[in-house]
PDB file of C-alpha atoms in Angstrom:
ATOM      1  CA  MET A  20      -9.303  54.976 -18.640  1.00 40.00           C
ATOM      2  CA  GLY A  21      -9.813  53.553 -15.022  1.00 44.00           C
ATOM      3  CA  LEU A  22     -13.265  52.850 -16.590  1.00 39.00           C
ATOM      4  CA  ALA A  23     -12.222  51.703 -20.055  1.00 41.00           C
ATOM      5  CA  ALA A  24     -10.329  48.904 -18.190  1.00 41.00           C
ATOM      6  CA  SER A  25     -12.377  47.782 -15.640  1.00 40.00           C
ATOM      7  CA  SER A  26     -14.521  47.144 -18.120  1.00 41.00           C
ATOM      8  CA  ILE A  27     -12.832  44.876 -19.646  1.00 43.00           C
ATOM      9  CA  PRO A  28     -14.025  40.731 -17.956  1.00 43.00           C
ATOM     10  CA  THR A  29     -11.654  39.442 -16.185  1.00 45.00           C
ATOM     11  CA  ALA A  30     -11.115  35.429 -17.171  1.00 48.00           C
ATOM     12  CA  ALA A  31     -12.267  34.416 -14.557  1.00 50.00           C
ATOM     13  CA  LEU A  32     -15.274  36.569 -15.015  1.00 48.00           C
ATOM     14  CA  ALA A  33     -15.735  35.472 -18.238  1.00 49.00           C
ATOM     15  CA  GLU A  34     -15.757  31.933 -16.858  1.00 51.00           C
ATOM     16  CA  ASP A  35     -18.357  32.273 -14.664  1.00 50.00           C
ATOM     17  CA  ALA A  36     -20.431  33.870 -16.975  1.00 44.00           C
ATOM     18  CA  ALA A  37     -20.444  30.360 -18.980  1.00 46.00           C
ATOM     19  CA  VAL A  38     -20.975  28.532 -15.827  1.00 44.00           C
ATOM     20  CA  SER A  39     -24.161  30.562 -14.983  1.00 44.00           C
ATOM     21  CA  ALA A  40     -25.915  30.489 -18.547  1.00 47.00           C
ATOM     22  CA  ALA A  41     -24.786  26.826 -19.487  1.00 53.00           C
ATOM     23  CA  THR A  42     -26.523  26.361 -15.902  1.00 65.00           C
ATOM     24  CA  PRO A  43     -30.245  25.954 -16.176  1.00 74.00           C
ATOM     25  CA  SER A  44     -32.959  27.371 -13.462  1.00 86.00           C
ATOM     26  CA  PRO A  45     -34.021  25.383 -10.457  1.00 89.00           C
ATOM     27  CA  VAL A  46     -37.604  23.579 -11.391  1.00 93.00           C
ATOM     28  CA  GLN A  47     -41.023  25.495 -10.685  1.00 94.00           C
ATOM     29  CA  VAL A  48     -42.985  23.994  -7.935  1.00 95.00           C
ATOM     30  CA  VAL A  49     -45.182  27.269  -7.238  1.00 94.00           C
ATOM     31  CA  ALA A  50     -46.136  29.908  -9.702  1.00 93.00           C
ATOM     32  CA  ILE A  51     -44.497  33.280  -8.672  1.00 93.00           C
ATOM     33  CA  GLY A  52     -45.210  36.463 -10.260  1.00 94.00           C
ATOM     34  CA  ASP A  53     -46.322  37.507 -14.095  1.00 94.00           C
ATOM     35  CA  THR A  54     -46.437  32.994 -14.573  1.00 95.00           C
ATOM     36  CA  LYS A  55     -48.821  33.321 -11.399  1.00 96.00           C
ATOM     37  CA  LYS A  56     -51.309  35.411 -11.858  1.00 97.00           C
ATOM     38  CA  LEU A  57     -51.896  33.958 -15.489  1.00 97.00           C
ATOM     39  CA  PHE A  58     -51.957  30.917 -14.592  1.00 97.00           C
ATOM     40  CA  ASN A  59     -54.516  31.421 -12.065  1.00 97.00           C
ATOM     41  CA  GLU A  60     -56.622  33.630 -14.737  1.00 97.00           C
ATOM     42  CA  GLY A  61     -55.961  30.326 -17.375  1.00 97.00           C
ATOM     43  CA  ARG A  62     -57.125  27.814 -14.650  1.00 97.00           C
ATOM     44  CA  ALA A  63     -60.642  30.057 -13.469  1.00 97.00           C
ATOM     45  CA  LEU A  64     -61.296  30.155 -17.456  1.00 97.00           C
ATOM     46  CA  GLU A  65     -60.939  25.768 -17.778  1.00 96.00           C
ATOM     47  CA  ALA A  66     -62.737  25.525 -14.648  1.00 96.00           C
ATOM     48  CA  GLN A  67     -65.318  27.202 -16.705  1.00 96.00           C
ATOM     49  CA  GLY A  68     -64.851  25.386 -20.408  1.00 95.00           C
ATOM     50  CA  ASN A  69     -63.730  27.893 -21.896  1.00 97.00           C
ATOM     51  CA  ILE A  70     -60.169  25.942 -23.255  1.00 97.00           C
ATOM     52  CA  LEU A  71     -58.975  27.499 -26.227  1.00 97.00           C
ATOM     53  CA  ALA A  72     -58.983  30.709 -23.824  1.00 97.00           C
ATOM     54  CA  ALA A  73     -57.069  28.856 -20.863  1.00 97.00           C
ATOM     55  CA  GLN A  74     -54.892  27.196 -23.358  1.00 97.00           C
ATOM     56  CA  ARG A  75     -53.926  30.677 -24.786  1.00 97.00           C
ATOM     57  CA  LEU A  76     -52.800  31.588 -21.257  1.00 97.00           C
ATOM     58  CA  TYR A  77     -51.074  28.518 -20.419  1.00 97.00           C
ATOM     59  CA  ILE A  78     -49.192  28.703 -24.087  1.00 97.00           C
ATOM     60  CA  LYS A  79     -47.588  32.236 -22.605  1.00 97.00           C
ATOM     61  CA  VAL A  80     -47.115  30.473 -19.185  1.00 97.00           C
ATOM     62  CA  THR A  81     -44.832  27.952 -20.492  1.00 97.00           C
ATOM     63  CA  LYS A  82     -43.163  30.796 -22.242  1.00 97.00           C
ATOM     64  CA  ILE A  83     -42.402  32.778 -18.974  1.00 96.00           C
ATOM     65  CA  SER A  84     -41.539  30.012 -17.536  1.00 96.00           C
ATOM     66  CA  PRO A  85     -40.274  27.180 -18.809  1.00 97.00           C
ATOM     67  CA  ARG A  86     -39.227  25.390 -15.637  1.00 96.00           C
ATOM     68  CA  PHE A  87     -42.727  25.584 -14.330  1.00 97.00           C
ATOM     69  CA  ILE A  88     -43.924  21.960 -14.149  1.00 97.00           C
ATOM     70  CA  TYR A  89     -47.793  22.542 -13.723  1.00 97.00           C
ATOM     71  CA  GLY A  90     -47.899  25.098 -16.718  1.00 97.00           C
ATOM     72  CA  TRP A  91     -47.061  22.608 -18.748  1.00 98.00           C
ATOM     73  CA  ALA A  92     -49.154  20.045 -16.954  1.00 97.00           C
ATOM     74  CA  ASN A  93     -52.573  22.346 -17.562  1.00 97.00           C
ATOM     75  CA  LEU A  94     -51.244  22.960 -20.879  1.00 98.00           C
ATOM     76  CA  SER A  95     -51.513  19.277 -21.513  1.00 98.00           C
ATOM     77  CA  ASN A  96     -55.347  19.092 -20.051  1.00 97.00           C
ATOM     78  CA  THR A  97     -56.279  21.639 -22.583  1.00 97.00           C
ATOM     79  CA  LEU A  98     -54.952  19.783 -24.899  1.00 97.00           C
ATOM     80  CA  VAL A  99     -56.150  16.166 -24.364  1.00 97.00           C
ATOM     81  CA  ALA A 100     -60.234  17.910 -24.069  1.00 96.00           C
ATOM     82  CA  GLN A 101     -59.414  19.061 -27.888  1.00 95.00           C
ATOM     83  CA  GLY A 102     -58.936  15.501 -28.717  1.00 96.00           C
ATOM     84  CA  GLN A 103     -55.050  16.861 -29.780  1.00 97.00           C
ATOM     85  CA  LEU A 104     -53.411  13.739 -27.820  1.00 97.00           C
ATOM     86  CA  ASN A 105     -49.944  13.171 -30.123  1.00 97.00           C
ATOM     87  CA  ASP A 106     -49.743  16.545 -28.665  1.00 97.00           C
ATOM     88  CA  ALA A 107     -51.045  16.078 -25.198  1.00 98.00           C
ATOM     89  CA  ASP A 108     -48.589  13.459 -25.299  1.00 98.00           C
ATOM     90  CA  GLN A 109     -45.202  15.701 -25.558  1.00 98.00           C
ATOM     91  CA  THR A 110     -46.116  18.574 -23.141  1.00 98.00           C
ATOM     92  CA  TYR A 111     -46.954  15.773 -20.015  1.00 98.00           C
ATOM     93  CA  THR A 112     -43.807  14.836 -21.223  1.00 98.00           C
ATOM     94  CA  LYS A 113     -42.027  18.153 -20.814  1.00 98.00           C
ATOM     95  CA  ALA A 114     -44.138  18.426 -16.875  1.00 98.00           C
ATOM     96  CA  ILE A 115     -42.731  14.549 -16.302  1.00 98.00           C
ATOM     97  CA  ASN A 116     -39.509  15.625 -17.254  1.00 97.00           C
ATOM     98  CA  LEU A 117     -39.350  18.190 -14.638  1.00 97.00           C
ATOM     99  CA  CYS A 118     -41.156  16.767 -12.169  1.00 97.00           C
ATOM    100  CA  GLU A 119     -38.429  13.996 -12.220  1.00 96.00           C
ATOM    101  CA  GLU A 120     -35.786  16.480 -12.090  1.00 94.00           C
ATOM    102  CA  ASN A 121     -36.855  18.551  -8.978  1.00 94.00           C
ATOM    103  CA  LEU A 122     -37.052  15.288  -7.107  1.00 94.00           C
ATOM    104  CA  LYS A 123     -33.858  14.227  -7.882  1.00 91.00           C
ATOM    105  CA  GLU A 124     -32.770  17.989  -6.718  1.00 87.00           C
ATOM    106  CA  ALA A 125     -35.073  17.849  -3.511  1.00 84.00           C
ATOM    107  CA  GLN A 126     -32.744  14.447  -3.152  1.00 82.00           C
ATOM    108  CA  GLU A 127     -29.345  16.433  -3.917  1.00 71.00           C
ATOM    109  CA  SER A 128     -30.572  19.286  -1.331  1.00 74.00           C
ATOM    110  CA  PHE A 129     -32.371  20.211   1.661  1.00 75.00           C
ATOM    111  CA  GLY A 130     -34.863  22.451   1.659  1.00 74.00           C
ATOM    112  CA  ILE A 131     -36.356  22.512  -2.051  1.00 80.00           C
ATOM    113  CA  LYS A 132     -39.942  22.452  -2.858  1.00 88.00           C
ATOM    114  CA  ARG A 133     -40.823  18.689  -3.920  1.00 90.00           C
ATOM    115  CA  CYS A 134     -42.957  17.786  -6.917  1.00 94.00           C
ATOM    116  CA  ASP A 135     -45.761  15.770  -5.571  1.00 93.00           C
ATOM    117  CA  ASP A 136     -47.888  14.530  -8.446  1.00 94.00           C
ATOM    118  CA  LEU A 137     -45.883  12.420 -10.800  1.00 97.00           C
ATOM    119  CA  TYR A 138     -47.850   9.875 -10.187  1.00 98.00           C
ATOM    120  CA  LEU A 139     -50.607  12.205 -11.876  1.00 97.00           C
ATOM    121  CA  LEU A 140     -49.139  13.559 -14.464  1.00 98.00           C
ATOM    122  CA  LEU A 141     -48.175   9.082 -15.058  1.00 98.00           C
ATOM    123  CA  LEU A 142     -51.551   8.593 -15.113  1.00 98.00           C
ATOM    124  CA  ASN A 143     -52.949  11.257 -17.250  1.00 98.00           C
ATOM    125  CA  ARG A 144     -50.402  10.582 -19.959  1.00 98.00           C
ATOM    126  CA  GLY A 145     -50.372   6.718 -19.638  1.00 98.00           C
ATOM    127  CA  SER A 146     -54.101   7.115 -20.424  1.00 97.00           C
ATOM    128  CA  VAL A 147     -53.516   9.461 -23.234  1.00 98.00           C
ATOM    129  CA  ARG A 148     -51.535   7.038 -24.651  1.00 98.00           C
ATOM    130  CA  LEU A 149     -54.042   4.216 -24.017  1.00 96.00           C
ATOM    131  CA  ASN A 150     -56.210   6.038 -26.268  1.00 94.00           C
ATOM    132  CA  ASN A 151     -53.432   7.051 -29.034  1.00 95.00           C
ATOM    133  CA  GLY A 152     -52.949   3.670 -30.110  1.00 93.00           C
ATOM    134  CA  MET A 153     -49.663   3.166 -27.115  1.00 96.00           C
ATOM    135  CA  SER A 154     -50.598   0.297 -25.327  1.00 96.00           C
ATOM    136  CA  LYS A 155     -47.212  -0.284 -24.243  1.00 97.00           C
ATOM    137  CA  GLU A 156     -46.287   2.444 -23.121  1.00 98.00           C
ATOM    138  CA  ALA A 157     -49.328   3.107 -21.459  1.00 98.00           C
ATOM    139  CA  LEU A 158     -48.779   0.111 -19.540  1.00 98.00           C
ATOM    140  CA  THR A 159     -45.266   1.477 -18.880  1.00 98.00           C
ATOM    141  CA  ASP A 160     -46.399   5.142 -17.348  1.00 98.00           C
ATOM    142  CA  LEU A 161     -49.278   3.339 -15.658  1.00 98.00           C
ATOM    143  CA  GLN A 162     -47.372   0.534 -13.953  1.00 98.00           C
ATOM    144  CA  LYS A 163     -45.536   3.386 -12.289  1.00 98.00           C
ATOM    145  CA  ALA A 164     -48.460   5.767 -11.123  1.00 98.00           C
ATOM    146  CA  ASN A 165     -49.758   2.753  -9.112  1.00 97.00           C
ATOM    147  CA  THR A 166     -46.462   1.933  -7.887  1.00 97.00           C
ATOM    148  CA  LEU A 167     -45.892   6.170  -6.883  1.00 96.00           C
ATOM    149  CA  ARG A 168     -48.800   6.117  -5.292  1.00 95.00           C
ATOM    150  CA  ALA A 169     -48.370   3.189  -3.318  1.00 89.00           C
ATOM    151  CA  ARG A 170     -51.891   2.148  -2.356  1.00 93.00           C
ATOM    152  CA  PRO A 171     -55.255   1.200  -4.154  1.00 93.00           C
ATOM    153  CA  ASP A 172     -56.463   4.169  -6.656  1.00 96.00           C
ATOM    154  CA  ALA A 173     -59.647   3.521  -8.550  1.00 95.00           C
ATOM    155  CA  VAL A 174     -58.789   5.774 -11.408  1.00 96.00           C
ATOM    156  CA  ILE A 175     -55.391   4.458 -12.081  1.00 97.00           C
ATOM    157  CA  LEU A 176     -56.627   0.851 -10.995  1.00 97.00           C
ATOM    158  CA  GLN A 177     -59.390   0.924 -13.873  1.00 96.00           C
ATOM    159  CA  ASN A 178     -57.149   2.820 -16.689  1.00 97.00           C
ATOM    160  CA  LEU A 179     -54.115  -0.259 -15.523  1.00 98.00           C
ATOM    161  CA  ALA A 180     -56.748  -2.983 -15.999  1.00 98.00           C
ATOM    162  CA  ARG A 181     -57.054  -1.464 -19.273  1.00 98.00           C
ATOM    163  CA  ALA A 182     -53.544  -1.555 -20.552  1.00 98.00           C
ATOM    164  CA  GLN A 183     -52.996  -4.917 -19.065  1.00 98.00           C
ATOM    165  CA  GLU A 184     -56.182  -6.210 -21.239  1.00 98.00           C
ATOM    166  CA  LEU A 185     -54.902  -4.762 -24.250  1.00 96.00           C
ATOM    167  CA  ASN A 186     -51.539  -6.243 -23.854  1.00 97.00           C
ATOM    168  CA  SER A 187     -52.957  -9.595 -23.208  1.00 96.00           C
ATOM    169  CA  PHE A 188     -52.193  -9.688 -19.748  1.00 98.00           C
ATOM    170  CA  TYR A 189     -55.252 -11.016 -18.497  1.00 98.00           C
ATOM    171  CA  ALA A 190     -54.899 -12.199 -15.469  1.00 98.00           C
ATOM    172  CA  GLN A 191     -53.256  -9.160 -14.230  1.00 98.00           C
ATOM    173  CA  SER A 192     -56.256  -7.128 -16.271  1.00 98.00           C
ATOM    174  CA  ASP A 193     -58.849  -9.191 -14.250  1.00 98.00           C
ATOM    175  CA  LYS A 194     -57.567  -8.734 -10.584  1.00 98.00           C
ATOM    176  CA  SER A 195     -56.964  -5.170 -11.938  1.00 98.00           C
ATOM    177  CA  TYR A 196     -59.946  -4.856 -12.304  1.00 97.00           C
ATOM    178  CA  THR A 197     -62.143  -6.322  -9.496  1.00 96.00           C
ATOM    179  CA  THR A 198     -59.904  -4.102  -6.944  1.00 96.00           C
ATOM    180  CA  ALA A 199     -61.653  -0.903  -8.556  1.00 96.00           C
ATOM    181  CA  ILE A 200     -64.878  -2.524  -9.038  1.00 96.00           C
ATOM    182  CA  SER A 201     -64.646  -3.329  -5.394  1.00 94.00           C
ATOM    183  CA  MET A 202     -63.978   0.414  -4.369  1.00 93.00           C
ATOM    184  CA  THR A 203     -66.977   1.729  -7.024  1.00 84.00           C
ATOM    185  CA  ALA A 204     -69.554  -1.255  -6.271  1.00 77.00           C
ATOM    186  CA  ASN A 205     -72.593   1.277  -5.247  1.00 79.00           C
ATOM    187  CA  GLU A 206     -72.151   2.027  -9.133  1.00 89.00           C
ATOM    188  CA  VAL A 207     -71.636   1.169 -12.672  1.00 94.00           C
ATOM    189  CA  ASN A 208     -69.304   2.234 -14.262  1.00 94.00           C
ATOM    190  CA  PRO A 209     -68.716   1.675 -18.352  1.00 94.00           C
ATOM    191  CA  PHE A 210     -65.177  -0.185 -17.604  1.00 96.00           C
ATOM    192  CA  TRP A 211     -66.803  -3.315 -15.724  1.00 96.00           C
ATOM    193  CA  LEU A 212     -67.872  -4.337 -19.064  1.00 97.00           C
ATOM    194  CA  ARG A 213     -64.212  -4.587 -20.077  1.00 97.00           C
ATOM    195  CA  SER A 214     -63.764  -6.831 -16.271  1.00 97.00           C
ATOM    196  CA  SER A 215     -66.959  -9.050 -17.719  1.00 98.00           C
ATOM    197  CA  MET A 216     -65.186  -9.494 -20.795  1.00 98.00           C
ATOM    198  CA  VAL A 217     -61.936 -10.215 -19.306  1.00 98.00           C
ATOM    199  CA  LYS A 218     -63.191 -12.988 -16.944  1.00 98.00           C
ATOM    200  CA  TYR A 219     -64.744 -13.930 -20.625  1.00 97.00           C
ATOM    201  CA  GLN A 220     -61.477 -14.125 -21.965  1.00 98.00           C
ATOM    202  CA  LEU A 221     -60.457 -16.047 -18.599  1.00 98.00           C
ATOM    203  CA  ASN A 222     -63.413 -18.756 -19.398  1.00 97.00           C
ATOM    204  CA  ASP A 223     -64.567 -17.527 -15.862  1.00 97.00           C
ATOM    205  CA  ILE A 224     -68.598 -17.106 -17.520  1.00 96.00           C
ATOM    206  CA  ASN A 225     -70.836 -16.755 -14.605  1.00 96.00           C
ATOM    207  CA  GLY A 226     -68.182 -14.255 -13.581  1.00 97.00           C
ATOM    208  CA  ALA A 227     -68.435 -12.350 -16.670  1.00 97.00           C
ATOM    209  CA  MET A 228     -72.212 -13.035 -16.851  1.00 97.00           C
ATOM    210  CA  ASP A 229     -73.133 -11.595 -13.156  1.00 96.00           C
ATOM    211  CA  LEU A 230     -71.063  -8.757 -14.390  1.00 96.00           C
ATOM    212  CA  MET A 231     -72.824  -8.352 -17.224  1.00 97.00           C
ATOM    213  CA  LYS A 232     -75.995  -8.634 -16.116  1.00 96.00           C
ATOM    214  CA  ARG A 233     -75.706  -5.386 -13.995  1.00 96.00           C
ATOM    215  CA  VAL A 234     -73.894  -3.725 -17.051  1.00 97.00           C
ATOM    216  CA  GLU A 235     -76.901  -4.296 -19.235  1.00 96.00           C
ATOM    217  CA  ASN A 236     -79.213  -2.936 -16.228  1.00 96.00           C
ATOM    218  CA  ARG A 237     -77.042   0.467 -15.882  1.00 95.00           C
ATOM    219  CA  PHE A 238     -76.626   0.882 -20.010  1.00 96.00           C
ATOM    220  CA  PRO A 239     -79.461  -1.180 -21.567  1.00 95.00           C
ATOM    221  CA  GLU A 240     -80.098   0.294 -25.130  1.00 95.00           C
ATOM    222  CA  ALA A 241     -76.020   0.947 -25.627  1.00 96.00           C
ATOM    223  CA  PRO A 242     -75.142  -1.517 -28.636  1.00 96.00           C
ATOM    224  CA  GLU A 243     -71.687  -2.499 -26.802  1.00 97.00           C
ATOM    225  CA  VAL A 244     -73.590  -3.687 -24.002  1.00 97.00           C
ATOM    226  CA  ARG A 245     -76.312  -5.586 -26.235  1.00 97.00           C
ATOM    227  CA  ALA A 246     -73.774  -6.917 -28.146  1.00 97.00           C
ATOM    228  CA  ALA A 247     -71.506  -8.194 -25.524  1.00 97.00           C
ATOM    229  CA  TYR A 248     -74.444  -9.441 -23.060  1.00 97.00           C
ATOM    230  CA  ALA A 249     -76.032 -11.755 -26.431  1.00 97.00           C
ATOM    231  CA  VAL A 250     -71.968 -13.329 -26.705  1.00 97.00           C
ATOM    232  CA  LEU A 251     -72.559 -14.695 -22.911  1.00 97.00           C
ATOM    233  CA  LEU A 252     -76.368 -15.737 -23.678  1.00 96.00           C
ATOM    234  CA  LEU A 253     -74.449 -18.094 -26.470  1.00 95.00           C
ATOM    235  CA  ALA A 254     -72.096 -19.102 -24.024  1.00 95.00           C
ATOM    236  CA  LYS A 255     -74.635 -19.908 -21.881  1.00 94.00           C
ATOM    237  CA  GLY A 256     -76.493 -22.091 -24.444  1.00 93.00           C
ATOM    238  CA  ASP A 257     -79.289 -19.955 -24.980  1.00 94.00           C
ATOM    239  CA  GLU A 258     -79.277 -18.937 -28.510  1.00 93.00           C
ATOM    240  CA  ASP A 259     -82.525 -17.546 -28.825  1.00 94.00           C
ATOM    241  CA  ALA A 260     -82.030 -15.262 -26.406  1.00 95.00           C
ATOM    242  CA  ALA A 261     -78.744 -14.907 -27.752  1.00 96.00           C
ATOM    243  CA  ARG A 262     -80.016 -13.271 -31.160  1.00 94.00           C
ATOM    244  CA  LYS A 263     -82.940 -11.869 -29.939  1.00 95.00           C
ATOM    245  CA  LYS A 264     -80.783  -9.726 -27.634  1.00 96.00           C
ATOM    246  CA  PHE A 265     -78.301  -8.825 -30.689  1.00 96.00           C
ATOM    247  CA  LEU A 266     -81.427  -8.273 -32.539  1.00 95.00           C
ATOM    248  CA  GLU A 267     -82.192  -5.360 -30.415  1.00 96.00           C
ATOM    249  CA  ILE A 268     -79.292  -3.709 -31.868  1.00 95.00           C
ATOM    250  CA  PRO A 269     -80.390  -0.768 -34.758  1.00 95.00           C
ATOM    251  CA  ASP A 270     -79.385  -2.180 -38.132  1.00 91.00           C
ATOM    252  CA  ARG A 271     -76.705   0.273 -38.989  1.00 91.00           C
ATOM    253  CA  GLN A 272     -75.337  -0.205 -35.421  1.00 92.00           C
ATOM    254  CA  ARG A 273     -75.339  -3.999 -35.812  1.00 92.00           C
ATOM    255  CA  VAL A 274     -73.751  -4.711 -38.875  1.00 90.00           C
ATOM    256  CA  LYS A 275     -70.571  -3.192 -37.528  1.00 92.00           C
ATOM    257  CA  TYR A 276     -70.315  -6.261 -35.040  1.00 93.00           C
ATOM    258  CA  ALA A 277     -69.351  -8.299 -38.422  1.00 90.00           C
ATOM    259  CA  ASP A 278     -65.979  -5.746 -38.983  1.00 90.00           C
ATOM    260  CA  GLY A 279     -62.863  -6.897 -38.034  1.00 89.00           C
ATOM    261  CA  GLU A 280     -61.494  -3.134 -38.626  1.00 92.00           C
ATOM    262  CA  PHE A 281     -64.636  -2.029 -36.273  1.00 93.00           C
ATOM    263  CA  LEU A 282     -63.527  -4.913 -33.454  1.00 93.00           C
ATOM    264  CA  GLU A 283     -59.571  -4.383 -33.005  1.00 91.00           C
ATOM    265  CA  LYS A 284     -60.074  -1.019 -33.366  1.00 88.00           C
ATOM    266  CA  VAL A 285     -62.864   0.784 -32.421  1.00 91.00           C
ATOM    267  CA  VAL A 286     -63.779  -1.594 -29.434  1.00 93.00           C
ATOM    268  CA  ALA A 287     -60.796  -3.759 -29.146  1.00 94.00           C
ATOM    269  CA  TRP A 288     -62.272  -6.598 -28.199  1.00 96.00           C
ATOM    270  CA  PRO A 289     -60.633  -9.413 -26.395  1.00 96.00           C
ATOM    271  CA  SER A 290     -60.079 -13.058 -28.676  1.00 95.00           C
ATOM    272  CA  ALA A 291     -62.555 -15.287 -27.152  1.00 96.00           C
ATOM    273  CA  MET A 292     -65.223 -12.140 -27.513  1.00 97.00           C
ATOM    274  CA  LYS A 293     -64.807 -11.807 -30.970  1.00 95.00           C
ATOM    275  CA  GLU A 294     -64.881 -15.499 -32.057  1.00 95.00           C
ATOM    276  CA  GLY A 295     -68.471 -16.315 -30.181  1.00 94.00           C
ATOM    277  CA  LEU A 296     -69.737 -12.299 -31.958  1.00 94.00           C
ATOM    278  CA  SER A 297     -68.106 -13.914 -35.496  1.00 92.00           C
ATOM    279  CA  THR A 298     -70.826 -17.292 -34.640  1.00 91.00           C
ATOM    280  CA  LEU A 299     -73.874 -14.695 -33.858  1.00 91.00           C
ATOM    281  CA  THR A 300     -73.252 -12.749 -36.606  1.00 89.00           C
ATOM    282  CA  LYS A 301     -73.516 -15.794 -39.049  1.00 87.00           C
ATOM    283  CA  ALA A 302     -76.046 -16.992 -36.510  1.00 85.00           C
ATOM    284  CA  VAL A 303     -78.467 -13.913 -37.833  1.00 84.00           C
ATOM    285  CA  GLY A 304     -77.003 -12.965 -41.181  1.00 79.00           C
ATOM    286  CA  ASP A 305     -74.494 -10.232 -40.259  1.00 71.00           C
ATOM    287  CA  SER A 306     -71.478 -11.812 -41.574  1.00 62.00           C
ATOM    288  CA  SER A 307     -72.030 -11.533 -45.125  1.00 53.00           C
ATOM    289  CA  LYS A 308     -73.464  -7.612 -44.914  1.00 54.00           C
ATOM    290  CA  GLU A 309     -71.181  -4.204 -44.941  1.00 47.00           C
ATOM    291  CA  ALA A 310     -70.477  -2.148 -42.122  1.00 42.00           C
ATOM    292  CA  ILE A 311     -72.574   1.057 -43.097  1.00 41.00           C
ATOM    293  CA  GLY A 312     -71.977   4.765 -41.401  1.00 43.00           C
ATOM    294  CA  ASP A 313     -69.073   6.478 -39.246  1.00 45.00           C
ATOM    295  CA  SER A 314     -68.260   3.590 -36.463  1.00 43.00           C
ATOM    296  CA  SER A 315     -66.223   6.164 -34.052  1.00 44.00           C
ATOM    297  CA  GLN A 316     -69.005   6.381 -31.800  1.00 45.00           C
ATOM    298  CA  GLU A 317     -70.043   2.731 -30.818  1.00 51.00           C
ATOM    299  CA  SER A 318     -67.637   1.623 -27.466  1.00 59.00           C
ATOM    300  CA  LEU A 319     -69.169   1.913 -24.364  1.00 65.00           C
ATOM    301  CA  ASN A 320     -65.543   2.728 -23.119  1.00 59.00           C
ATOM    302  CA  GLN A 321     -65.720   5.710 -24.575  1.00 52.00           C
ATOM    303  CA  GLN A 322     -69.049   6.930 -23.910  1.00 47.00           C
TER     304      GLN A 322
END
């Protein structure tokens, strides 16, 4: 009798249970138990290049511990590696939301382990969005990442510069590219080509050419470099050299530079560069030809 009576929950206990069920568990910054074991195994596989196996483990981690930030973050990394950018955007967003929730909790309660990687999560999602036709959203993420970083970071700056460029904020883009280049001055990188084109857009032809010469020296056979260098040579008044440089590009690749969609969506050149290129393609007779073949591999920035 006493047992039966004690098994009936009081109103207060029932209410406490409802509140407990409605309260989400704390955000996890550090993996524990089975989650830690699976997560570390996934990281090891990812480091070995076994992306699919790592992804399977990260999926398990997110199911066991859906409030663990880095389960979602690392799952995102594997999705990016496979080109699944829409899915990666969603999982990075989950990691970002959890990180922001954790930081709010840490402000309100003493002793909570903080998520210190929000800038990096925003950088990663911004980079995904930059490569997935979401330039405005990418710019927002990368501006936040830059602010949170609170000091110059070459990787953030070159991505931020690209987002500023795609949103036509050329003066800001030039400043970001210039700072990033000053931090990597000993090694020419593909993004230097973008910086050169932004300078040309701002009518700094000499500055554009100075950078272009270094890029051309580092990547002499890249079709995009040859095409861009030819446009600058034309701007400097050397039409013969411009035609010669442009014709160094193999025919099947060169005619793509007469394709407006290729220029807009694949290499995404600034307007001044496209205008110069239009003059050049007409001069060599490519403007009347159809683009041939797959144009998805021509951008130096994507190599």
